Coordinates of C-alpha atoms and ligand atoms in Angstrom, one line a residue:
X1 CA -12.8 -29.1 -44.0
X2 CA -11.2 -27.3 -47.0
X3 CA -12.6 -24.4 -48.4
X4 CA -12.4 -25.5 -52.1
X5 CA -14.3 -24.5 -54.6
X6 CA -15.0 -24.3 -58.7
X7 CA -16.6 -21.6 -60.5
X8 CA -18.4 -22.2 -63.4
X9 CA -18.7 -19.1 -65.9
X10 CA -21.8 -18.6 -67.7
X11 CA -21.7 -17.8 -71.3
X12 CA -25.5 -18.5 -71.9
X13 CA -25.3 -22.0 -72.4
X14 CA -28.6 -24.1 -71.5
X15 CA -26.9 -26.4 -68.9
X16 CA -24.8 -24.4 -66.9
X17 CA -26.8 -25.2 -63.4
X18 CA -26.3 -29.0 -64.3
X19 CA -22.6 -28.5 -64.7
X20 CA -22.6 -27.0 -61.2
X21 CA -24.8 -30.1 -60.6
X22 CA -22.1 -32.1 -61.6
X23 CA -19.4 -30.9 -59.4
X24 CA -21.6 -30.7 -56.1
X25 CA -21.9 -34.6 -56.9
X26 CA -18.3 -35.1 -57.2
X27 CA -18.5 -33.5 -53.6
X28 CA -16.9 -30.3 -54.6
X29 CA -18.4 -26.6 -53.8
X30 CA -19.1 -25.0 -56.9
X31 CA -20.8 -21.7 -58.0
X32 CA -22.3 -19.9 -61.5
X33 CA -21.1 -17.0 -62.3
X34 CA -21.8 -15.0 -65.6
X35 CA -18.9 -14.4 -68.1
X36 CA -18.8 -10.7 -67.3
X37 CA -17.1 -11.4 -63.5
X38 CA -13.4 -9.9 -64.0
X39 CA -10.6 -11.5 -63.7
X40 CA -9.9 -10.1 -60.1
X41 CA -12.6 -10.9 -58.5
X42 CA -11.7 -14.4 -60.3
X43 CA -9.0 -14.6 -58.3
X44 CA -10.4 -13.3 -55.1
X45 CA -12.5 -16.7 -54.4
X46 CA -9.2 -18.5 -55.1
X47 CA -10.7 -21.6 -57.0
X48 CA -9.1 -24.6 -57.6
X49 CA -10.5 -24.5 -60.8
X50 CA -13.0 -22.6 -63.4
X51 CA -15.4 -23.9 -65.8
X52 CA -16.6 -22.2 -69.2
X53 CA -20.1 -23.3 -70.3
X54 CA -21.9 -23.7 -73.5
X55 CA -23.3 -21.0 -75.3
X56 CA -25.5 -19.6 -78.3
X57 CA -23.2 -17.7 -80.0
X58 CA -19.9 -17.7 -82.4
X59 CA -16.7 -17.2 -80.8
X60 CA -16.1 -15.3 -84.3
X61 CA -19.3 -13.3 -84.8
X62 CA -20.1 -10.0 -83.9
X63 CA -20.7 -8.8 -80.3
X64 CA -19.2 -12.8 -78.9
X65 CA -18.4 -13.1 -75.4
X66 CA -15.0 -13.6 -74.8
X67 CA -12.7 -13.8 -71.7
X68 CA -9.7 -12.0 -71.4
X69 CA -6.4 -14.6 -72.6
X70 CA -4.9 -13.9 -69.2
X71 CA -7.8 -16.0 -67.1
X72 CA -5.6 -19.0 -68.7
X73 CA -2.2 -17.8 -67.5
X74 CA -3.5 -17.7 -63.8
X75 CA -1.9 -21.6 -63.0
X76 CA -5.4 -22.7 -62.2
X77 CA -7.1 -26.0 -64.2
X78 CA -9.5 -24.5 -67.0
X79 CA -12.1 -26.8 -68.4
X80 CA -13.8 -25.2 -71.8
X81 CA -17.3 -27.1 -72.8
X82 CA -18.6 -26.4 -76.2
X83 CA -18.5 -22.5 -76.6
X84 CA -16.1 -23.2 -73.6
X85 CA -13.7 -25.2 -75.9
X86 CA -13.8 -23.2 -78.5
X87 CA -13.4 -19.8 -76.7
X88 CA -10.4 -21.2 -75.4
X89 CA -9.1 -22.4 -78.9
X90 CA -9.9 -19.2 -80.2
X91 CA -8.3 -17.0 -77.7
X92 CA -5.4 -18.9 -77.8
X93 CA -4.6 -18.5 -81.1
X94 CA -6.4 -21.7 -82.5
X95 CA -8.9 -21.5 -85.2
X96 CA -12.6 -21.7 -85.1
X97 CA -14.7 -22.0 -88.0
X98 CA -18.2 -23.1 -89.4
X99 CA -18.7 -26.8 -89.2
X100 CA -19.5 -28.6 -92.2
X101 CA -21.3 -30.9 -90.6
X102 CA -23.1 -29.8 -87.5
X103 CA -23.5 -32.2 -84.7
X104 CA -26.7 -32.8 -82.5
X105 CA -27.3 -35.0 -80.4
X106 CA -26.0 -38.8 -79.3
X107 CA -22.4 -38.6 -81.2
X108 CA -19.6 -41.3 -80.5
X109 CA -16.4 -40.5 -79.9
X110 CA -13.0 -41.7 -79.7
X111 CA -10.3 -41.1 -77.1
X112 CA -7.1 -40.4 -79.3
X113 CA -4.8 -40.1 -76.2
X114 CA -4.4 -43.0 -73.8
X115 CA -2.8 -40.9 -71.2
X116 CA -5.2 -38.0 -71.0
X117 CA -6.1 -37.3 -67.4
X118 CA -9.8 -35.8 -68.2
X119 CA -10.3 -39.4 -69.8
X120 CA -9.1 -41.8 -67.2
X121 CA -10.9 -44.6 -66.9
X122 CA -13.5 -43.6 -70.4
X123 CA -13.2 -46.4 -73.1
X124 CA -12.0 -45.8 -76.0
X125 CA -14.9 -45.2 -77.5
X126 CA -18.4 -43.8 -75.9
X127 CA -21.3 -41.9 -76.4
X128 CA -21.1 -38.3 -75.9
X129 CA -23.8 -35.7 -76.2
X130 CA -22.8 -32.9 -79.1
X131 CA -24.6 -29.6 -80.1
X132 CA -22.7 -26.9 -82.1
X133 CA -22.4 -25.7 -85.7
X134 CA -18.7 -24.4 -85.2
X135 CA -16.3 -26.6 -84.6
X136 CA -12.1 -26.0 -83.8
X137 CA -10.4 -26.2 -87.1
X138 CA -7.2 -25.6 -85.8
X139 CA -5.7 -26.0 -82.4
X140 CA -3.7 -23.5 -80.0
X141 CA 0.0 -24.2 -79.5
X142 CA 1.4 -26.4 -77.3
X143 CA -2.7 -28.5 -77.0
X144 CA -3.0 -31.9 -78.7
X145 CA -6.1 -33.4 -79.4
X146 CA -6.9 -35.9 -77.2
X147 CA -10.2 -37.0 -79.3
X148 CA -12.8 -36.7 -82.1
X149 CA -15.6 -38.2 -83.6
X150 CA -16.5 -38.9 -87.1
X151 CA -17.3 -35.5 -88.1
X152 CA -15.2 -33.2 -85.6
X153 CA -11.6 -33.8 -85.6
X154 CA -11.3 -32.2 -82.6
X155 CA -13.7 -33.4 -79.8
X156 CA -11.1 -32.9 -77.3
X157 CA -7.8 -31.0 -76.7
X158 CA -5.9 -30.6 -73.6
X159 CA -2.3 -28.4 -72.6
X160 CA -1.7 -30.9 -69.8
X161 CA 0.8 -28.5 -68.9
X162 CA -1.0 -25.2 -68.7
X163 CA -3.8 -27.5 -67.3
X164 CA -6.2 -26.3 -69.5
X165 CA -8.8 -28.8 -71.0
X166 CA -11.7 -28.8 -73.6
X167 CA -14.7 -31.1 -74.9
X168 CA -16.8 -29.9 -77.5
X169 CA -19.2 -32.4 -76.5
X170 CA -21.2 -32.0 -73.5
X171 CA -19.7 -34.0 -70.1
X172 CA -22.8 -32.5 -67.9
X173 CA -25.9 -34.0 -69.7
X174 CA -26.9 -37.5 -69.0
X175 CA -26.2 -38.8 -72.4
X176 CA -22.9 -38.4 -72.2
X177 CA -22.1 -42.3 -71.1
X178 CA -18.9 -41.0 -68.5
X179 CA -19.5 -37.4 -68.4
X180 CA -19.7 -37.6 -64.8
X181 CA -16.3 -39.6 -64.7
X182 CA -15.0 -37.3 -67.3
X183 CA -16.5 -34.0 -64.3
X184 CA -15.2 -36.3 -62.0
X185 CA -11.8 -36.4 -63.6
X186 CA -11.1 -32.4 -64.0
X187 CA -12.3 -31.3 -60.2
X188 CA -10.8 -34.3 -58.1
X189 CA -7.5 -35.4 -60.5
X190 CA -6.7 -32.7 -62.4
X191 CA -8.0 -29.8 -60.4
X192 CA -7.0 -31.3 -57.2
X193 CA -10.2 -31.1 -55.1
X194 CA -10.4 -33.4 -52.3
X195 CA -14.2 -34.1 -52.2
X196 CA -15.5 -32.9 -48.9
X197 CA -18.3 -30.5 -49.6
X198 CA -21.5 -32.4 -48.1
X199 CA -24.9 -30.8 -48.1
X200 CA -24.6 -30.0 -44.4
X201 CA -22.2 -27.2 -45.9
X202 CA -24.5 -25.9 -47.8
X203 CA -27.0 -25.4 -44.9
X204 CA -23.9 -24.4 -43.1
X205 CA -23.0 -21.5 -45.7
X206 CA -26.3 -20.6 -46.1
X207 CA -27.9 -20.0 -43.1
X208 CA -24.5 -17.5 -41.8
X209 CA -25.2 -15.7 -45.3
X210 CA -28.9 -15.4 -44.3
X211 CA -27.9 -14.5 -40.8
X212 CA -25.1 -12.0 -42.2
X213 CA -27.7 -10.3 -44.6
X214 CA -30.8 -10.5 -42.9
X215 CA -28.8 -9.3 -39.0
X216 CA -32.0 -7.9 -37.4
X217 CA -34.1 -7.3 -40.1
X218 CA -37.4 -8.8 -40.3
X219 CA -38.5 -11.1 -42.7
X220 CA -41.8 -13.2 -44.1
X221 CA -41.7 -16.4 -45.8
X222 CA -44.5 -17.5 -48.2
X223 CA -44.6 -21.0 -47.0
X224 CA -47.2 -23.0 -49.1
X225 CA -46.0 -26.2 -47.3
X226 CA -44.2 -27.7 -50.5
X227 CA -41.0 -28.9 -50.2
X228 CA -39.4 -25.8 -51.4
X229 CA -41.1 -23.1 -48.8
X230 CA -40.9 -25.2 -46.2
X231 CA -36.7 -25.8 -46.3
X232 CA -36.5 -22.3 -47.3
X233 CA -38.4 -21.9 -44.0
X234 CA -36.4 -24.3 -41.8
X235 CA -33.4 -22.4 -42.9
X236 CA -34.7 -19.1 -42.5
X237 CA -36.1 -20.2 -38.7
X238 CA -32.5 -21.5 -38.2
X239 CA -30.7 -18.5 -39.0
X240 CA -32.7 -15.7 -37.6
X241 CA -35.2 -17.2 -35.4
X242 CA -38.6 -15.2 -34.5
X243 CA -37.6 -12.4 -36.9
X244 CA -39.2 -14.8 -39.3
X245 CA -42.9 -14.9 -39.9
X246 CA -44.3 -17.7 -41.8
X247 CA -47.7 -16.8 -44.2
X248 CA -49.7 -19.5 -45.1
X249 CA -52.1 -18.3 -47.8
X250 CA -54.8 -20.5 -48.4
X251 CA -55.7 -19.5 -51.6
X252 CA -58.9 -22.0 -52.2
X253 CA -56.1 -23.5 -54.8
X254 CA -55.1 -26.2 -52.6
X255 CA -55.5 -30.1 -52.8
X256 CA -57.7 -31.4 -50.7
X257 CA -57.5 -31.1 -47.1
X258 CA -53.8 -29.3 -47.2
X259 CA -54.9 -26.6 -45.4
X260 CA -54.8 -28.3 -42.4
X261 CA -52.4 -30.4 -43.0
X262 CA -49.9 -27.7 -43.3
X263 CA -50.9 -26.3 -40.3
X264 CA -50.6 -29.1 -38.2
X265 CA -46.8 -29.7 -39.1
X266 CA -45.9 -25.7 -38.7
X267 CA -48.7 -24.0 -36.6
X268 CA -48.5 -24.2 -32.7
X269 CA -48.0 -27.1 -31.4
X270 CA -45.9 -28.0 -34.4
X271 CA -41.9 -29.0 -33.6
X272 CA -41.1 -25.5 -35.3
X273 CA -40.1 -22.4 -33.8
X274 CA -41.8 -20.3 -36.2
X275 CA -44.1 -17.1 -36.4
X276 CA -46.7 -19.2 -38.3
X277 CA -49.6 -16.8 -39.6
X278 CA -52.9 -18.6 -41.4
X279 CA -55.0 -16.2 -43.8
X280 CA -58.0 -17.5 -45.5
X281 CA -57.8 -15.5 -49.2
X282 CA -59.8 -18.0 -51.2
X283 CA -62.9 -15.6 -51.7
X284 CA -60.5 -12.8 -53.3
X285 CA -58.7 -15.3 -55.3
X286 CA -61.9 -17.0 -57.1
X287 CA -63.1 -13.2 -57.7
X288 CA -59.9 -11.8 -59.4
X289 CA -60.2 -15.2 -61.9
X290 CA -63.9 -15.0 -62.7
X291 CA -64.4 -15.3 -67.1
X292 CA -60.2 -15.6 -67.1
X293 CA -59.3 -18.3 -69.2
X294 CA -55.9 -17.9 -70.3
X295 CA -52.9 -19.6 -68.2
X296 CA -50.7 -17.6 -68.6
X297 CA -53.1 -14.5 -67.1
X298 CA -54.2 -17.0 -64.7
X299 CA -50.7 -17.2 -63.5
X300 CA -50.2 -13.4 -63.4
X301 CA -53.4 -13.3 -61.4
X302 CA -52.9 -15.6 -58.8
X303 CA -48.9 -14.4 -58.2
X304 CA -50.1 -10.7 -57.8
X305 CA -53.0 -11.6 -55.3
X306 CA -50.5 -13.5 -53.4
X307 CA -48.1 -10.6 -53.3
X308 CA -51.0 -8.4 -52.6
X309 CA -52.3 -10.9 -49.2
X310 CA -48.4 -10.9 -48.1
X311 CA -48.5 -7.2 -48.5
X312 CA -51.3 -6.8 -46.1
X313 CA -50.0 -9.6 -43.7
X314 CA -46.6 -7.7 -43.9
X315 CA -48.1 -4.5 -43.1
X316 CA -50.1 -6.1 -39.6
X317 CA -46.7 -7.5 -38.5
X318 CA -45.0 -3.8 -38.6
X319 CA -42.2 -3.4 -40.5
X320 CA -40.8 -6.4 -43.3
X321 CA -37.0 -6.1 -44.7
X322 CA -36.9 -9.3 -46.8
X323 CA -39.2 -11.9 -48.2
X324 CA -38.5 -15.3 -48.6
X325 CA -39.0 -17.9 -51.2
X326 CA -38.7 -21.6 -51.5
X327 CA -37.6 -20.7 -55.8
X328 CA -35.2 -23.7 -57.0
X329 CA -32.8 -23.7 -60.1
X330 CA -36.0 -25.1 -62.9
X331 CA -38.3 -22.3 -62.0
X332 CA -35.5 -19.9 -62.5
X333 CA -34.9 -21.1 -66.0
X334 CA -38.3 -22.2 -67.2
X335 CA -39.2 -18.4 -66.3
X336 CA -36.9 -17.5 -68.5
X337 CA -34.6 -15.1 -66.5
X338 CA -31.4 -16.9 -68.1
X339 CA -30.8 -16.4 -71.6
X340 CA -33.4 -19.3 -72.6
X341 CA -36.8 -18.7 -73.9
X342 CA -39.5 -18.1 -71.7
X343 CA -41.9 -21.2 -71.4
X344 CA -44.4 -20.0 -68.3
X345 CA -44.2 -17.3 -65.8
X346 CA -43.7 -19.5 -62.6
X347 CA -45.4 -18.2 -59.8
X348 CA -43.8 -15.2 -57.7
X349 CA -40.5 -15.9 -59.5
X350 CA -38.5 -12.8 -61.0
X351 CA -38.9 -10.0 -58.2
X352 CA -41.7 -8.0 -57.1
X353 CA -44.2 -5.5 -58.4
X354 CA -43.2 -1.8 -57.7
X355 CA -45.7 -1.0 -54.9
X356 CA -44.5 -3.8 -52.9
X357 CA -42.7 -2.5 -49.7
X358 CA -40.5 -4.8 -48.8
X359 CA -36.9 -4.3 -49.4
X360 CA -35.3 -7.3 -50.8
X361 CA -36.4 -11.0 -51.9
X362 CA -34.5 -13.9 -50.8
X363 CA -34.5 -17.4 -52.4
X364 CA -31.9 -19.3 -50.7
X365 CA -32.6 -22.7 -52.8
X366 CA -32.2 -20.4 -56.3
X367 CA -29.7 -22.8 -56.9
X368 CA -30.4 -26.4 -55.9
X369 CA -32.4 -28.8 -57.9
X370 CA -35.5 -30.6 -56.3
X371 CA -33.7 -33.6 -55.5
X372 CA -30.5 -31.7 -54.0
X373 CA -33.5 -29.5 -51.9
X374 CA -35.0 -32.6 -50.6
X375 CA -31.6 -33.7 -49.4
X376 CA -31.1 -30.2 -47.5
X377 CA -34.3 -30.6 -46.0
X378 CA -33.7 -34.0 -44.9
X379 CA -30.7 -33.2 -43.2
X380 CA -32.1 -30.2 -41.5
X381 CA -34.7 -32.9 -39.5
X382 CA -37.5 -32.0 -41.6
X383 CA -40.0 -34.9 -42.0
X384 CA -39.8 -37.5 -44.3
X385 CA -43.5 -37.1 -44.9
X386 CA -42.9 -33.5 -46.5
X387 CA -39.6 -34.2 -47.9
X388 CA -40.3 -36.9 -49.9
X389 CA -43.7 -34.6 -51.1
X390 CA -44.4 -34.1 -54.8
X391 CA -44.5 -30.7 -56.2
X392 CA -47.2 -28.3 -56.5
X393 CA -47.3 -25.7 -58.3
X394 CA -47.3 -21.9 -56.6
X395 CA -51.1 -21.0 -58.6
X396 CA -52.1 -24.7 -57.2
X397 CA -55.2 -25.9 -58.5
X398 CA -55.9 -22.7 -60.6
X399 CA -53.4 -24.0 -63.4
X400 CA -55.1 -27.6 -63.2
X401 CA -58.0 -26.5 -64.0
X402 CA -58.3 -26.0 -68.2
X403 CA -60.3 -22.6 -68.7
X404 CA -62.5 -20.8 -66.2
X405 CA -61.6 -21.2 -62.8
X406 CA -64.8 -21.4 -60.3
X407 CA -64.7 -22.7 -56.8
X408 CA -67.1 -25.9 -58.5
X409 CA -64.7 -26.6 -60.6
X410 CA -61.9 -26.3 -57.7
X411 CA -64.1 -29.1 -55.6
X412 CA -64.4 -31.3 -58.7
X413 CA -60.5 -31.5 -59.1
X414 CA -59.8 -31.6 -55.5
X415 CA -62.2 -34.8 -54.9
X416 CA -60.7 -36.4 -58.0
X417 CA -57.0 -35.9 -57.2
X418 CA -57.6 -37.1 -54.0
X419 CA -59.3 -40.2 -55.1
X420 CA -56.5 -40.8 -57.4
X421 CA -54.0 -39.8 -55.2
X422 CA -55.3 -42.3 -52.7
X423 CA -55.7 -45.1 -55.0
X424 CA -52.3 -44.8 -56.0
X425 CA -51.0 -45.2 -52.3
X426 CA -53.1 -48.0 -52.2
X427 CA -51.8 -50.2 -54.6
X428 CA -48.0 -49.0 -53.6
X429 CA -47.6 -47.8 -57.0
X430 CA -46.2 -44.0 -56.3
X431 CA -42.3 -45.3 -56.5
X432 CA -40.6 -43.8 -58.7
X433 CA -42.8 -41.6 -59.8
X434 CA -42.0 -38.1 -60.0
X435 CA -45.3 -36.2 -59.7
X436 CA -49.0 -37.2 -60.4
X437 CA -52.3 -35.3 -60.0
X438 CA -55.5 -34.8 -61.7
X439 CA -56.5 -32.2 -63.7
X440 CA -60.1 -30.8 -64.8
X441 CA -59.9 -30.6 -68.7
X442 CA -62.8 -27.9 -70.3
X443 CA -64.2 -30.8 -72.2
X444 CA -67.7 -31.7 -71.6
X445 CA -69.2 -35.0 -73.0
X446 CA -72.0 -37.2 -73.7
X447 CA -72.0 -40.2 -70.8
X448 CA -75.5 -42.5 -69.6
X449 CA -75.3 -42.8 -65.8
X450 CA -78.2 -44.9 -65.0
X451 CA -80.6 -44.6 -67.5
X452 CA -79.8 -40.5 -67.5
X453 CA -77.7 -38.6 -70.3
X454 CA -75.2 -36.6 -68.7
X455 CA -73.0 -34.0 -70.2
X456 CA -70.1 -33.3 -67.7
X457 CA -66.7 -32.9 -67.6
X458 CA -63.7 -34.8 -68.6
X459 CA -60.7 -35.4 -65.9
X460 CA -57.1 -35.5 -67.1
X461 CA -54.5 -37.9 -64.8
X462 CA -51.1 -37.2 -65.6
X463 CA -48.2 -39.1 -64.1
X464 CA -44.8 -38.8 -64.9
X465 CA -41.2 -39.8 -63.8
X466 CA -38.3 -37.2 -64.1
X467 CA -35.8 -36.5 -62.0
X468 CA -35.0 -33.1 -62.3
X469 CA -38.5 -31.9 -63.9
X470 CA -36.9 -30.3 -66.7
X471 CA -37.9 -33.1 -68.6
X472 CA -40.5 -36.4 -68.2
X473 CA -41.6 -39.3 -69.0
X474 CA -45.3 -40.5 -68.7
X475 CA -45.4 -43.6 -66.2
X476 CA -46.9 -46.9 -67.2
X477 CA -48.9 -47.1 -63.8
X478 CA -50.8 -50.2 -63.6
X479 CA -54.2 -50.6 -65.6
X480 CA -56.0 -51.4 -62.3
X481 CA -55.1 -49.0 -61.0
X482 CA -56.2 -46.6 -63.2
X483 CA -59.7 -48.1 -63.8
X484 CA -60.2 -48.6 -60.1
X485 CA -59.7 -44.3 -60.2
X486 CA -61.7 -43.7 -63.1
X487 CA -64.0 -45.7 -61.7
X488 CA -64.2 -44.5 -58.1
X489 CA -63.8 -40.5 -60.0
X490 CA -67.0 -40.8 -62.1
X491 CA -69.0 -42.5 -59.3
X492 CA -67.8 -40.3 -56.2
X493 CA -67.4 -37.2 -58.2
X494 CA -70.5 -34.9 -59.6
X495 CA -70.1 -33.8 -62.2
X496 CA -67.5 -35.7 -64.2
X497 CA -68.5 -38.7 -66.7
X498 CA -64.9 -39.4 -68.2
X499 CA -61.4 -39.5 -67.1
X500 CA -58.4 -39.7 -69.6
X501 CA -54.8 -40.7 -68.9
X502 CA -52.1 -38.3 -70.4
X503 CA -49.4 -40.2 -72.0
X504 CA -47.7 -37.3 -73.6
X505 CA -43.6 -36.7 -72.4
X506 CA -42.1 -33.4 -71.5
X507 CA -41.1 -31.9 -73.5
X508 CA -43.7 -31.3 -76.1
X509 CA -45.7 -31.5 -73.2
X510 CA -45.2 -30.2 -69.7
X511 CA -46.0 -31.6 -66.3
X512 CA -48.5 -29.7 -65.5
X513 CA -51.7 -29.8 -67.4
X514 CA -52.9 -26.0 -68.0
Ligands
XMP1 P1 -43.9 -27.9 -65.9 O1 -45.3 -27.9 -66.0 O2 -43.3 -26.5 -66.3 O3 -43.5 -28.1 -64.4 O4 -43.2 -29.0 -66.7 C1 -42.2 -28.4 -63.9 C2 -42.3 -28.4 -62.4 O5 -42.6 -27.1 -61.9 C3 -43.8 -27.1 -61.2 N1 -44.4 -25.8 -61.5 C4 -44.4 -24.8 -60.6 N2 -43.9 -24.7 -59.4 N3 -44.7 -22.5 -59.3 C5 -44.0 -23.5 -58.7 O6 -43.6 -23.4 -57.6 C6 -45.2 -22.5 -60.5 O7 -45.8 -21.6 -61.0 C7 -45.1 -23.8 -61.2 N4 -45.5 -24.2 -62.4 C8 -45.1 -25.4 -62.5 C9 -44.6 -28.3 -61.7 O8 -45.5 -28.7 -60.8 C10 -43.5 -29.3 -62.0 O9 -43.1 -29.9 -60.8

């Protein structure tokens, strides 16, 4: 297999992971790097070719990130997108200027050049997916514009001969009809790639990285029995063995009966050959959320215990080098620790607390999306039953739960997800759906259960379909099935007279319900 690979540079654009995305579908390694990597150490991976992102800044204003002119005299294919583009126009002596009309959003364009590599096999005309305020008035020598739109004469330019190429719209995102032709096109035609990157590479690369960093060390893996941790932990396990120890921390957050589910697949007796420790933390948990009602504390809380219980596992086991975490590409991003704005502190994500002793985290899946991580974990042998699971989130139940948390309210949600979890198997009506769960809203109400007022609580079911949870849709699950729920909910469940369907996609919403 050839060793080829693309590097995308990061100038702080919003989509950078998907354009990285993009290539791994087109079968072609590919990795992020941010704008500030130097020209040698550029050349040192030897890509075939080199990506430059979007971005939120002017190439002309103050402070702008820029590349040095000479990363387009190295003979390797440059594709510019957006800030991309017109970095690459303005370095090269084009011109770069306020739009008059700024484009967002679904904007046609036409191909002006028939013979354009990058648009081989695009009609004429398609729909393209724009966002900037600056556009390229003026053109570097020896580029042509190979297309435009109604508003932007130059959507497109290319030096077929210097191989360099740039699109002001946005190839990577979804509504961009052929911007996975028009990826497709740079790495494989123009770029040169012959395709043969496969996911078993990945596991490949990363469990000798894991094995070359970790060598002897010792290391803990917070597995939660999620998709995530648990190919995080398959990989670990693969690379160095019984150096790895496996916490499960129960932390009286979980659905329904996942305790000992999750035990069953990795504790003894289990087809892993794991250190596989279970610790029962729920009291300490419940304690350190009593009269906290705010999520986002909520969050803080229950990612600190959980450091706090590894801590102390850690510390029986002897000494710990490196922990491990199942963290993929959205929770990177939606914790803000790229240049976007911060939407929730996902759990655990963005290094440890000070007094933590152990030396290092690792996060081998930082970079995948959910669907790429189920792949991984389906070609490392893991169950199709925990591949194919829905998410949960890291603070579990304690972000489902709307206010207070208290171990009542814990068993009210956990008897009504199930319910509607099971109800949903029943009828077969889980395909396609991305994630569903029930949620216990604050909300108390007036109801008459037999000839009794009561005045209970209100449940939330949310399901949605997505497929990289960045954003969602609300699914049109079958009426039945959604009164045969509420129905079983209010009769099995004490305590709850109501249950609501959220409709609402993400965004303005989120998935979760907190
Ligand atoms: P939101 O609610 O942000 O969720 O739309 C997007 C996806 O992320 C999951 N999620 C989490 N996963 N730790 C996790 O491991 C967290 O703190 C966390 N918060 C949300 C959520 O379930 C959905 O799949």
């Amino acid at each position: 297999m050839t060793n080829e690979m693309v590097i995308v540079l990061d100038f702080g654009g919003q989509y950078n992971q998907l354009i990285a995305r993009r290539v791994r579908e087109c079968s072609v390694y590919c990795e992020v790097h941010p704008y500030t990597m130097t020209l040698d150490e550029i050349k040192a991976k030897k890509p075939k070719g080199i990506i430059l992102t979007g971005g939120p800044n002017s190439v002309y204003g103050d402070g702008a990130l820029t590349y040095d002119a000479a990363l387009f005299s190295l003979g390797v294919p440059v594709l510019g997108i957006c800030y991309g583009s017109q970095l690459m126009a303005h370095v090269l002596g084009g011109k770069v200027a306020p739009a008059e009309v700024s484009e967002y959003g679904k904007t046609e364009i036409e191909v002006t050049a028939n013979d354009s590599m990058l648009f081989d096999g695009v009609p004429k005309k398609s729909i393209t997916w724009m966002s900037h305020t600056d556009y390229i008035a003026a053109i570097p020598g020896g580029f042509r514009v190979t297309a435009r739109t109604e508003n932007c004469p130059v959507a497109a330019m290319e030096d077929k001969e210097k191989k360099l190429y740039a699109t002001q719209f946005h190839p990577e995102v979804m509504h961009t009809e052929h911007g996975a032709m028009m990826i497709k096109n740079f790495v494989r035609e123009i770029c040169g790639c012959a395709g043969d990157w496969q996911m078993e590479s990945f596991i490949e690369t990363t469990v000798k990285n894991l094995r070359e960093k970790i060598k002897d060390g010792k290391a803990l893996c917070a597995l939660s029995g999620g998709v995530d941790s648990s190919v995080a932990a398959v990989l670990l396990s693969k690379a160095i063995g019984k150096n790895l120890t496996c916490v499960f921390v129960d932390h009286g957050l979980l659905r329904k009966n996942e305790g000992d589910e999750v035990a069953e697949v990795f504790g003894e007796g289990g087809p892993y050959d794991l250190n596989f420790v279970r610790v029962d933390a729920s009291a300490r948990f419940y304690e350190r959320l009593v009269s906290i009602t705010d999520p986002e504390q909520k969050r803080k809380i229950i990612g600190e215990e959980f450091i706090r219980v590894f801590e102390a596992e850690a510390k029986k086991i002897g000494k710990v080098d490196f922990l491990v975490q199942g963290t993929i590409y959205p929770d990177v991003i939606e914790s803000g620790l790229g240049k976007s704005a911060v939407i929730k502190s996902h759990h655990n994500v963005g290094g440890l607390p000070d007094c933590v002793d152990f030396r290092e985290i690792v996060e081998p899946l930082r970079l995948l999306f959910k669907d790429e991580v189920r792949e991984a974990g389906r070609r490392l042998g893991i169950p199709e039953k925990l591949v194919a699971r829905q998410p949960f989130p890291g603070p579990g139940l304690g972000i489902r739960i709307i206010g207070e948390v208290t171990p009542e309210k814990v068993k009210i949600v956990q008897e009504a997800d199930a319910i509607y979890r099971e109800e949903i198997a029943r009828a077969g009506a889980d395909k396609g759906l991305g994630q569903y769960f029930a949620a216990l809203t604050n909300m108390q109400s007036v109801g008459v259960m037999g000839d009794g007022r009561t005045y209970d609580y209100a449940i939330a079911l949310r399901a949605v379909e997505t497929s990289d949870f960045m954003t969602a849709e609300s699914a049109r699950l079958p009426w039945d099935v959604l009164q045969r729920a509420a129905s079983r909910i209010v009769n099995e469940v004490q305590g709850v007279n109501r249950v609501l369907y959220d409709c609402t996609s993400k965004p303005p919403a989120t998935i979760e319900f907190e």
